[in-house]
CSV table of C-alpha atoms in Angstrom, one decimal:
chain,number,residue,atom,x,y,z
A,1,MET,CA,53.5,122.0,13.9
A,2,GLU,CA,52.7,122.2,17.6
A,3,GLN,CA,49.7,120.5,19.0
A,4,LYS,CA,47.5,122.6,21.2
A,5,LEU,CA,45.0,121.4,23.8
A,6,TYR,CA,42.2,123.6,25.3
A,7,HIS,CA,40.7,123.9,28.8
A,8,TYR,CA,37.2,125.3,28.7
A,9,CYS,CA,36.0,127.0,31.9
A,10,SER,CA,34.1,130.0,33.3
A,11,THR,CA,35.5,133.5,32.9
A,12,GLN,CA,36.2,133.6,36.7
A,13,THR,CA,38.1,130.3,36.6
A,14,ALA,CA,40.1,131.4,33.5
A,15,PHE,CA,41.0,134.7,35.2
A,16,ALA,CA,42.2,132.9,38.3
A,17,ILE,CA,44.3,130.5,36.3
A,18,LEU,CA,45.9,133.2,34.3
A,19,GLN,CA,46.4,135.7,37.1
A,20,SER,CA,47.9,133.2,39.5
A,21,ARG,CA,49.4,131.0,36.8
A,22,THR,CA,48.0,128.1,38.8
A,23,PHE,CA,45.5,125.5,37.7
A,24,ARG,CA,43.8,122.7,39.6
A,25,LEU,CA,43.8,119.0,39.1
A,26,SER,CA,40.3,118.0,40.1
A,27,PRO,CA,39.0,114.6,41.2
A,28,LEU,CA,37.7,112.5,38.4
A,29,SER,CA,35.3,110.7,40.7
A,30,ALA,CA,33.3,114.0,40.8
A,31,ALA,CA,33.2,114.2,37.0
A,32,ASN,CA,30.0,114.0,34.9
A,33,ASP,CA,30.6,110.3,34.0
A,34,SER,CA,29.4,107.9,36.6
A,35,LEU,CA,31.7,105.2,35.1
A,36,GLU,CA,34.9,107.1,35.6
A,37,GLY,CA,37.6,104.6,36.5
A,38,ARG,CA,35.3,101.6,36.4
A,39,VAL,CA,35.2,100.6,32.8
A,40,LEU,CA,38.6,98.8,32.9
A,41,GLY,CA,37.8,96.8,36.0
A,42,ARG,CA,34.5,95.6,34.6
A,43,LEU,CA,36.0,94.5,31.3
A,44,PHE,CA,38.9,92.7,33.0
A,45,ALA,CA,36.5,90.8,35.2
A,46,GLN,CA,34.6,89.7,32.1
A,47,LEU,CA,37.9,88.5,30.5
A,48,LEU,CA,38.9,86.5,33.5
A,49,THR,CA,35.7,84.5,33.3
A,50,GLU,CA,36.6,83.5,29.8
A,51,MET,CA,40.0,82.1,30.9
A,52,SER,CA,40.9,78.7,32.3
A,53,ILE,CA,41.5,80.2,35.8
A,54,PRO,CA,40.1,78.6,39.0
A,55,ARG,CA,36.8,80.4,39.7
A,56,GLY,CA,37.8,81.6,43.2
A,57,VAL,CA,41.1,83.0,42.0
A,58,ALA,CA,39.4,84.8,39.1
A,59,ASP,CA,36.9,86.3,41.5
A,60,VAL,CA,39.6,87.6,43.8
A,61,ALA,CA,41.6,89.0,40.9
A,62,SER,CA,38.6,90.9,39.5
A,63,ILE,CA,37.7,92.3,42.9
A,64,ILE,CA,41.2,93.6,43.4
A,65,VAL,CA,41.1,95.4,40.0
A,66,GLU,CA,37.6,96.7,40.3
A,67,GLY,CA,38.6,98.0,43.8
A,68,TYR,CA,41.3,100.2,42.3
A,69,ALA,CA,38.7,102.9,41.4
A,70,ASP,CA,37.7,103.2,45.1
A,71,ALA,CA,41.2,103.0,46.5
A,72,THR,CA,42.8,105.5,44.1
A,73,GLU,CA,41.7,108.9,43.0
A,74,GLY,CA,42.6,110.3,39.6
A,75,PHE,CA,43.3,114.1,39.8
A,76,ALA,CA,43.1,115.6,36.3
A,77,PHE,CA,43.2,118.9,34.4
A,78,CYS,CA,40.9,118.1,31.5
A,79,LEU,CA,41.6,119.5,28.0
A,80,SER,CA,40.2,119.1,24.5
A,81,GLU,CA,41.8,118.8,21.0
A,82,ASP,CA,39.1,121.2,19.7
A,83,ALA,CA,39.6,124.9,20.2
A,84,ASP,CA,36.1,126.1,19.5
A,85,LEU,CA,33.5,123.4,19.9
A,86,LEU,CA,30.0,124.6,20.7
A,87,SER,CA,29.2,121.6,22.8
A,88,GLN,CA,32.2,122.3,25.0
A,89,TRP,CA,31.2,126.0,25.4
A,90,ARG,CA,27.8,124.9,26.5
A,91,ALA,CA,28.9,122.2,28.9
A,92,TYR,CA,32.0,123.6,30.5
A,93,ALA,CA,32.2,127.3,29.8
A,94,CYS,CA,28.9,128.6,31.3
A,95,ASP,CA,26.9,128.3,28.1
A,96,GLY,CA,29.5,130.2,26.0
A,97,THR,CA,30.2,133.1,28.3
A,98,GLY,CA,33.5,131.6,29.4
A,99,ILE,CA,37.0,131.2,28.1
A,100,ALA,CA,39.1,128.4,26.6
A,101,ILE,CA,42.8,128.5,27.5
A,102,GLY,CA,45.1,126.9,24.9
A,103,PHE,CA,48.2,125.0,26.0
A,104,CYS,CA,51.1,123.6,23.9
A,105,SER,CA,51.2,119.9,24.5
A,106,ASP,CA,55.0,119.8,24.1
A,107,PHE,CA,55.4,122.2,27.0
A,108,LEU,CA,53.0,120.1,29.1
A,109,THR,CA,55.2,117.1,28.8
A,110,ARG,CA,58.6,118.7,29.5
A,111,ASP,CA,60.5,118.3,32.8
A,112,TYR,CA,60.8,121.5,34.8
A,113,GLY,CA,62.7,120.0,37.7
A,114,PRO,CA,61.5,121.3,41.1
A,115,VAL,CA,58.6,123.2,39.6
A,116,ASN,CA,55.4,121.3,40.1
A,117,PHE,CA,54.5,121.3,36.5
A,118,GLY,CA,55.6,118.8,33.9
A,119,LYS,CA,56.3,115.1,33.4
A,120,SER,CA,58.0,114.7,36.8
A,121,PHE,CA,54.7,115.2,38.4
A,122,TYR,CA,52.0,113.8,36.1
A,123,GLU,CA,51.4,112.3,32.7
A,124,LEU,CA,49.6,113.6,29.7
A,125,VAL,CA,47.0,111.0,28.7
A,126,LYS,CA,44.8,110.9,25.5
A,127,VAL,CA,41.4,109.5,26.5
A,128,ASP,CA,40.2,106.5,24.5
A,129,TYR,CA,36.5,106.0,23.8
A,130,GLY,CA,34.5,102.8,23.8
A,131,GLU,CA,35.4,99.4,25.1
A,132,ALA,CA,36.7,97.5,22.0
A,133,GLU,CA,40.3,98.9,22.1
A,134,LEU,CA,40.6,98.7,25.8
A,135,ARG,CA,39.3,95.1,25.9
A,136,ALA,CA,41.9,94.1,23.2
A,137,SER,CA,44.7,95.7,25.2
A,138,LEU,CA,43.7,93.8,28.4
A,139,VAL,CA,43.7,90.3,26.7
A,140,PRO,CA,47.5,89.8,27.0
A,141,LEU,CA,47.5,90.4,30.8
A,142,ALA,CA,44.5,88.2,31.3
A,143,GLN,CA,46.4,85.5,29.4
A,144,GLN,CA,49.4,86.0,31.7
A,145,VAL,CA,47.2,85.5,34.7
A,146,GLU,CA,45.8,82.3,33.1
A,147,ASP,CA,49.2,81.0,32.2
A,148,ARG,CA,50.6,81.6,35.7
A,149,PHE,CA,47.7,80.4,37.9
A,150,ARG,CA,45.5,78.0,35.9
A,151,LEU,CA,47.3,75.0,37.5
A,152,SER,CA,47.5,76.6,41.0
A,153,GLY,CA,44.1,75.5,42.1
A,154,GLU,CA,41.9,77.6,44.4
A,155,PHE,CA,44.8,79.0,46.4
A,156,ILE,CA,42.7,82.1,47.3
A,157,THR,CA,38.9,82.6,47.4
A,158,LEU,CA,36.4,85.1,48.6
A,159,LYS,CA,35.4,84.5,52.2
A,160,ALA,CA,32.4,82.2,52.5
A,161,GLY,CA,29.1,84.1,52.7
A,162,LEU,CA,30.7,87.3,51.4
A,163,SER,CA,29.4,88.7,48.0
A,164,ARG,CA,31.5,90.6,45.5
A,165,HIS,CA,29.4,93.7,46.2
A,166,ASP,CA,30.2,93.4,49.9
A,167,ALA,CA,33.9,92.9,49.3
A,168,LEU,CA,34.1,96.0,47.1
A,169,ALA,CA,32.2,98.0,49.7
A,170,VAL,CA,34.8,97.1,52.3
A,171,LEU,CA,37.6,98.0,50.0
A,172,ALA,CA,36.0,101.3,49.3
A,173,ASP,CA,35.8,102.2,53.0
A,174,ARG,CA,39.0,103.7,54.3
A,175,ASP,CA,38.1,102.8,57.9
A,176,ALA,CA,37.0,99.2,57.3
A,177,ASP,CA,39.2,96.3,58.2
A,178,CYS,CA,40.1,94.5,54.9
A,179,ARG,CA,41.6,91.5,56.7
A,180,GLY,CA,39.5,88.4,56.3
A,181,LEU,CA,38.0,89.3,52.9
A,182,PHE,CA,39.8,86.4,51.3
A,183,ARG,CA,40.4,82.9,52.5
A,184,ALA,CA,43.8,81.3,51.8
A,185,ARG,CA,44.2,77.6,51.1
A,186,ASP,CA,47.5,77.1,52.9
A,187,GLU,CA,50.7,78.9,53.9
A,188,ALA,CA,52.0,79.0,50.3
A,189,SER,CA,48.9,80.9,49.2
A,190,THR,CA,50.3,84.2,50.6
A,191,ALA,CA,53.2,84.2,48.2
A,192,LEU,CA,50.9,83.3,45.3
A,193,LEU,CA,48.5,86.1,46.2
A,194,SER,CA,51.4,88.5,46.4
A,195,GLU,CA,52.5,87.4,42.9
A,196,LEU,CA,49.0,87.9,41.6
A,197,MET,CA,48.7,91.4,43.0
A,198,HIS,CA,52.1,92.3,41.5
A,199,LEU,CA,51.0,91.1,38.1
A,200,LEU,CA,47.8,93.1,38.3
A,201,ALA,CA,49.4,96.3,39.6
A,202,PRO,CA,50.0,98.0,36.3
A,203,LEU,CA,46.3,98.2,35.7
A,204,HIS,CA,46.1,100.5,38.7
A,205,PHE,CA,47.4,103.4,36.6
A,206,ARG,CA,45.2,102.8,33.5
A,207,ILE,CA,41.7,103.1,35.0
A,208,TYR,CA,41.2,106.7,34.0
A,209,GLY,CA,42.2,106.4,30.4
A,210,THR,CA,38.9,105.3,28.9
A,211,LYS,CA,35.4,106.8,28.7
A,212,PRO,CA,32.2,105.6,27.1
A,213,GLN,CA,31.8,106.1,23.3
A,214,THR,CA,29.0,108.7,24.0
A,215,PHE,CA,31.7,111.2,25.1
A,216,TYR,CA,33.7,110.9,21.9
A,217,GLU,CA,33.0,114.4,20.7
A,218,GLU,CA,35.0,115.9,23.6
A,219,ARG,CA,38.3,114.5,22.2
A,220,GLU,CA,39.7,114.7,25.7
A,221,TRP,CA,43.3,114.7,27.0
A,222,ARG,CA,44.2,114.7,30.7
A,223,LEU,CA,47.0,115.9,32.8
A,224,LEU,CA,46.7,113.1,35.2
A,225,ARG,CA,48.1,112.3,38.7
A,226,TYR,CA,47.1,109.3,40.7
A,227,ARG,CA,46.8,109.5,44.5
A,228,HIS,CA,45.5,107.0,47.0
A,229,LYS,CA,42.4,108.2,48.8
A,230,VAL,CA,44.3,109.2,52.0
A,231,SER,CA,45.5,112.5,53.3
A,232,HIS,CA,48.5,113.9,51.4
A,233,PRO,CA,50.4,117.2,51.9
A,234,GLU,CA,49.9,118.3,48.3
A,235,ILE,CA,46.1,117.9,48.3
A,236,ASP,CA,44.1,121.0,49.2
A,237,PHE,CA,40.4,121.5,49.6
A,238,PHE,CA,37.6,123.9,48.5
A,239,ALA,CA,33.9,124.2,49.1
A,240,ASP,CA,31.1,125.0,46.8
A,241,ASN,CA,27.4,125.3,47.6
A,242,THR,CA,26.9,121.6,48.0
A,243,SER,CA,30.2,119.9,48.9
A,244,VAL,CA,33.8,120.0,50.0
A,245,ARG,CA,36.2,118.6,47.4
A,246,PRO,CA,39.9,118.0,47.1
A,247,PHE,CA,42.2,119.4,44.4
A,248,ILE,CA,45.9,119.5,43.6
A,249,PRO,CA,47.3,123.0,42.7
A,250,CYS,CA,49.8,123.2,39.9
A,251,LEU,CA,52.0,126.3,39.4
A,252,ILE,CA,52.8,127.5,35.9
A,253,ALA,CA,56.1,129.1,37.0
A,254,ASP,CA,58.3,131.1,34.6
A,255,PRO,CA,60.1,128.1,33.1
A,256,ALA,CA,56.7,126.8,32.0
A,257,ARG,CA,54.8,130.0,31.1
A,258,ASN,CA,55.1,129.4,27.4
A,259,ALA,CA,52.9,126.4,27.8
A,260,VAL,CA,50.0,128.9,27.6
A,261,ARG,CA,49.5,129.8,24.0
A,262,ASP,CA,45.9,131.1,23.4
A,263,VAL,CA,43.0,132.6,25.1
A,264,ILE,CA,39.8,132.0,23.2
A,265,LEU,CA,36.8,134.1,24.2
A,266,GLY,CA,33.5,132.2,24.2
A,267,PRO,CA,30.7,133.1,21.7
A,268,LYS,CA,28.8,135.0,24.5
A,269,HIS,CA,31.8,136.4,26.3
A,270,ARG,CA,31.7,140.2,26.5
A,271,SER,CA,35.3,141.4,27.4
A,272,ASN,CA,37.0,144.0,25.3
A,273,THR,CA,39.8,142.1,23.6
A,274,ASN,CA,42.2,145.0,24.2
A,275,TRP,CA,41.5,144.7,28.0
A,276,ILE,CA,42.3,141.0,27.8
A,277,ARG,CA,45.6,141.7,26.0
A,278,SER,CA,46.5,144.3,28.7
A,279,PHE,CA,45.6,141.8,31.4
A,280,LEU,CA,47.8,139.1,29.9
A,281,GLU,CA,50.7,141.5,29.6
A,282,HIS,CA,50.2,142.5,33.2
A,283,VAL,CA,50.5,138.9,34.5
A,284,GLY,CA,53.5,138.1,32.4
A,285,LEU,CA,51.7,136.3,29.5
A,286,GLY,CA,52.0,139.0,26.8
A,287,HIS,CA,52.9,136.3,24.3
A,288,VAL,CA,49.5,134.7,24.4
A,289,ASN,CA,47.1,135.1,21.5
A,290,VAL,CA,43.6,136.4,22.1
A,291,ILE,CA,41.0,134.9,19.8
A,292,GLN,CA,37.2,135.3,19.5
A,293,SER,CA,35.0,132.2,19.0
A,294,ALA,CA,33.8,131.7,15.5
A,295,HIS,CA,30.3,130.8,16.9
A,296,ILE,CA,29.2,134.5,16.9
A,297,SER,CA,25.6,133.7,16.1
A,298,TYR,CA,25.1,131.5,19.1
A,299,ARG,CA,22.9,133.1,21.8
């Protein structure tokens, strides 16, 4: 039995996605959770303080990992396991007037070659909620750092007089000079720092996989692509009333069009279902089911 995942949005956004067969990966740093990308770094820093690692080395390691959220943007297309959740309609679909588009998860993870849709370009990630599971998963890596560097002494430390907050602010500033943030003990320290950074690198691509427990009801999955916060040809921009934001467009070309399975009309949506079916046929998505929300009493 296929698994479906649902993207809740306004009617205008759903129309644009279906008509152009293009959706946008949006920056998670602009999402409604201020801790996006920062839970992992904070937990890993706590774990390092519990290990037998020289204090200065632990500080540098934790600053590197906590800095990932400022150095790297997670671009995502957010989906829910739930097809007709009232809280989702309220929060993400203009208080129930919008539409939820249902996608087959199997099609989302296929490889479509040169088409910019599929596993060649991003990963489908199930979001975890709360810190307990994430903390447990980080323990083995923290122990690896301990095993490798506990006898290495203070080969690297934060520059004297520089606070963790200051160091993270420098790492977050693309135009700042990061040289001089850390103080090496001797010539051999460069190789040890390189080894430490290599050991920590896999965490770079896990920072957007966890949200606080309070968001559990969303049962979220993400089509996720990581990009460093620098100019990149595939990144485009749009403006709303208050800001200019980046996004990555993803085309649902013909090889991937069967990824779209359902169109669910929100509880306060007013389109004639026959018009919706005709529209879907017109844009080459005649196979898509049109469903009305069960929350018909919501107003």
